[in-house]
Amino acid sequence: METVKWTHDLSVGDEAIDDDHKDLFQLVEELDHANMSHDYINLILDRLKRYTKEHFSREEEYMLACGYPGLAEHQQRHAEFNEWLETIRSTYARFPQSPFIIGDSVNSYLNRWWRQHILSEDMKYRDFILAQKKA
């Protein structure tokens, strides 16, 4: 599977959030090229959990500070992602003999979800904030 790369069209106009997104794409790329061992899958899932906690908090604080009216809906998208991640973590804990299946599933989902999330959901707050600055 071809890993999605961060490109400038994914910029939300905030350097810290863009850097978070770049870090995530790097994590996905690492997963795509990794030797799928039990320890490595656990490491990736742990890193992903830490990443989303920090990134989602930063992004939501940014939207709150800017008065973004779609904050609650965006938080729901984040909650759905966290629910997916916890499902994957608990599934893998029950079936650790399947690192290749879990690794491929996680990588495929991340490639689709993050690009779609940034291009549709994150661009909504970017456009709102840009419009506010112009007004």
mmCIF file of C-alpha atoms in Angstrom:
data_model
loop_
_atom_site.group_PDB
_atom_site.id
_atom_site.type_symbol
_atom_site.label_atom_id
_atom_site.label_comp_id
_atom_site.label_asym_id
_atom_site.label_seq_id
_atom_site.Cartn_x
_atom_site.Cartn_y
_atom_site.Cartn_z
ATOM 1 C CA MET A 1 0.000 0.000 0.000
ATOM 2 C CA GLU A 2 1.265 3.481 -0.830
ATOM 3 C CA THR A 3 1.594 5.638 2.255
ATOM 4 C CA VAL A 4 -0.039 9.042 2.122
ATOM 5 C CA LYS A 5 2.475 11.864 2.490
ATOM 6 C CA TRP A 6 1.910 15.267 4.068
ATOM 7 C CA THR A 7 1.726 17.967 1.437
ATOM 8 C CA HIS A 8 1.207 21.713 1.726
ATOM 9 C CA ASP A 9 -2.443 21.386 0.655
ATOM 10 C CA LEU A 10 -2.986 19.703 4.048
ATOM 11 C CA SER A 11 -1.835 22.812 5.947
ATOM 12 C CA VAL A 12 -4.395 24.246 8.345
ATOM 13 C CA GLY A 13 -2.444 27.461 8.753
ATOM 14 C CA ASP A 14 -1.168 26.733 12.246
ATOM 15 C CA GLU A 15 2.443 25.579 12.470
ATOM 16 C CA ALA A 16 2.024 23.464 15.620
ATOM 17 C CA ILE A 17 -0.981 21.598 14.221
ATOM 18 C CA ASP A 18 0.702 21.166 10.832
ATOM 19 C CA ASP A 19 3.758 19.760 12.637
ATOM 20 C CA ASP A 20 1.481 17.333 14.499
ATOM 21 C CA HIS A 21 0.018 16.190 11.201
ATOM 22 C CA LYS A 22 3.491 15.751 9.700
ATOM 23 C CA ASP A 23 4.475 13.634 12.716
ATOM 24 C CA LEU A 24 1.419 11.472 12.224
ATOM 25 C CA PHE A 25 2.186 10.864 8.563
ATOM 26 C CA GLN A 26 5.723 9.899 9.600
ATOM 27 C CA LEU A 27 4.281 7.413 12.098
ATOM 28 C CA VAL A 28 2.043 5.928 9.397
ATOM 29 C CA GLU A 29 5.026 5.641 7.058
ATOM 30 C CA GLU A 30 7.030 3.860 9.767
ATOM 31 C CA LEU A 31 4.171 1.436 10.239
ATOM 32 C CA ASP A 32 3.967 0.831 6.495
ATOM 33 C CA HIS A 33 7.649 -0.160 6.332
ATOM 34 C CA ALA A 34 7.900 -1.960 9.650
ATOM 35 C CA ASN A 35 8.657 -5.535 10.497
ATOM 36 C CA MET A 36 5.367 -6.447 12.149
ATOM 37 C CA SER A 37 6.327 -7.928 15.457
ATOM 38 C CA HIS A 38 4.174 -8.083 18.562
ATOM 39 C CA ASP A 39 6.321 -5.542 20.404
ATOM 40 C CA TYR A 40 6.365 -3.154 17.463
ATOM 41 C CA ILE A 41 2.571 -3.183 17.043
ATOM 42 C CA ASN A 42 2.165 -2.419 20.747
ATOM 43 C CA LEU A 43 4.704 0.404 20.455
ATOM 44 C CA ILE A 44 2.871 1.926 17.471
ATOM 45 C CA LEU A 45 -0.518 1.660 19.162
ATOM 46 C CA ASP A 46 0.888 3.288 22.313
ATOM 47 C CA ARG A 47 2.508 6.079 20.276
ATOM 48 C CA LEU A 48 -0.725 6.612 18.380
ATOM 49 C CA LYS A 49 -2.708 6.886 21.610
ATOM 50 C CA ARG A 50 -0.268 9.475 23.010
ATOM 51 C CA TYR A 51 -0.218 11.338 19.725
ATOM 52 C CA THR A 52 -3.993 11.603 19.430
ATOM 53 C CA LYS A 53 -4.398 12.720 23.037
ATOM 54 C CA GLU A 54 -1.869 15.525 22.593
ATOM 55 C CA HIS A 55 -2.879 16.500 19.055
ATOM 56 C CA PHE A 56 -6.631 16.422 19.572
ATOM 57 C CA SER A 57 -6.252 18.542 22.732
ATOM 58 C CA ARG A 58 -4.070 21.088 20.930
ATOM 59 C CA GLU A 59 -6.417 21.251 17.959
ATOM 60 C CA GLU A 60 -9.539 21.580 20.098
ATOM 61 C CA GLU A 61 -7.945 24.330 22.225
ATOM 62 C CA TYR A 62 -7.039 26.172 19.015
ATOM 63 C CA MET A 63 -10.603 25.912 17.699
ATOM 64 C CA LEU A 64 -12.007 27.049 21.061
ATOM 65 C CA ALA A 65 -9.680 30.054 21.182
ATOM 66 C CA CYS A 66 -10.749 31.030 17.652
ATOM 67 C CA GLY A 67 -14.453 30.636 18.414
ATOM 68 C CA TYR A 68 -14.955 27.917 15.833
ATOM 69 C CA PRO A 69 -18.699 27.052 15.836
ATOM 70 C CA GLY A 70 -18.124 23.466 14.650
ATOM 71 C CA LEU A 71 -16.044 22.494 17.686
ATOM 72 C CA ALA A 72 -18.572 20.029 19.150
ATOM 73 C CA GLU A 73 -18.940 18.212 15.835
ATOM 74 C CA HIS A 74 -15.170 18.102 15.400
ATOM 75 C CA GLN A 75 -14.774 16.725 18.913
ATOM 76 C CA GLN A 76 -17.223 13.980 17.940
ATOM 77 C CA ARG A 77 -14.985 13.023 14.985
ATOM 78 C CA HIS A 78 -12.047 12.832 17.391
ATOM 79 C CA ALA A 79 -14.090 10.695 19.807
ATOM 80 C CA GLU A 80 -14.963 8.315 16.951
ATOM 81 C CA PHE A 81 -11.292 7.958 16.075
ATOM 82 C CA ASN A 82 -10.404 7.286 19.727
ATOM 83 C CA GLU A 83 -13.140 4.656 19.871
ATOM 84 C CA TRP A 84 -11.673 2.957 16.786
ATOM 85 C CA LEU A 85 -8.194 3.061 18.322
ATOM 86 C CA GLU A 86 -9.373 1.534 21.597
ATOM 87 C CA THR A 87 -11.190 -1.198 19.648
ATOM 88 C CA ILE A 88 -7.979 -2.011 17.771
ATOM 89 C CA ARG A 89 -5.960 -1.986 21.007
ATOM 90 C CA SER A 90 -8.363 -4.317 22.799
ATOM 91 C CA THR A 91 -8.666 -6.615 19.767
ATOM 92 C CA TYR A 92 -4.902 -6.876 19.501
ATOM 93 C CA ALA A 93 -4.614 -7.538 23.242
ATOM 94 C CA ARG A 94 -6.978 -10.508 22.806
ATOM 95 C CA PHE A 95 -5.367 -11.773 19.590
ATOM 96 C CA PRO A 96 -1.644 -10.908 19.725
ATOM 97 C CA GLN A 97 -0.818 -13.675 17.273
ATOM 98 C CA SER A 98 -2.044 -11.442 14.416
ATOM 99 C CA PRO A 99 0.483 -8.579 14.134
ATOM 100 C CA PHE A 100 0.440 -8.569 10.313
ATOM 101 C CA ILE A 101 -3.344 -8.401 10.123
ATOM 102 C CA ILE A 102 -3.539 -5.684 12.781
ATOM 103 C CA GLY A 103 -0.641 -3.764 11.240
ATOM 104 C CA ASP A 104 -2.175 -3.815 7.776
ATOM 105 C CA SER A 105 -5.588 -2.876 9.136
ATOM 106 C CA VAL A 106 -4.218 0.009 11.186
ATOM 107 C CA ASN A 107 -2.096 1.318 8.331
ATOM 108 C CA SER A 108 -4.928 1.153 5.821
ATOM 109 C CA TYR A 109 -7.348 2.914 8.165
ATOM 110 C CA LEU A 110 -4.860 5.622 9.118
ATOM 111 C CA ASN A 111 -3.981 6.351 5.509
ATOM 112 C CA ARG A 112 -7.643 6.890 4.651
ATOM 113 C CA TRP A 113 -8.916 8.483 7.854
ATOM 114 C CA TRP A 114 -6.224 11.082 8.438
ATOM 115 C CA ARG A 115 -6.105 12.408 4.903
ATOM 116 C CA GLN A 116 -9.900 12.558 4.726
ATOM 117 C CA HIS A 117 -10.146 14.090 8.203
ATOM 118 C CA ILE A 118 -7.608 16.808 7.457
ATOM 119 C CA LEU A 119 -8.989 17.606 3.996
ATOM 120 C CA SER A 120 -12.610 17.786 5.074
ATOM 121 C CA GLU A 121 -12.936 18.357 8.824
ATOM 122 C CA ASP A 122 -9.762 20.336 9.538
ATOM 123 C CA MET A 123 -10.196 22.515 6.461
ATOM 124 C CA LYS A 124 -13.546 23.661 7.859
ATOM 125 C CA TYR A 125 -11.904 25.323 10.848
ATOM 126 C CA ARG A 126 -9.029 26.602 8.710
ATOM 127 C CA ASP A 127 -11.475 28.304 6.346
ATOM 128 C CA PHE A 128 -13.472 29.726 9.276
ATOM 129 C CA ILE A 129 -10.336 31.139 10.898
ATOM 130 C CA LEU A 130 -9.076 32.607 7.618
ATOM 131 C CA ALA A 131 -12.448 34.263 7.039
ATOM 132 C CA GLN A 132 -12.328 35.729 10.563
ATOM 133 C CA LYS A 133 -8.884 37.210 9.919
ATOM 134 C CA LYS A 134 -10.081 38.831 6.703
ATOM 135 C CA ALA A 135 -13.147 40.378 8.356
#
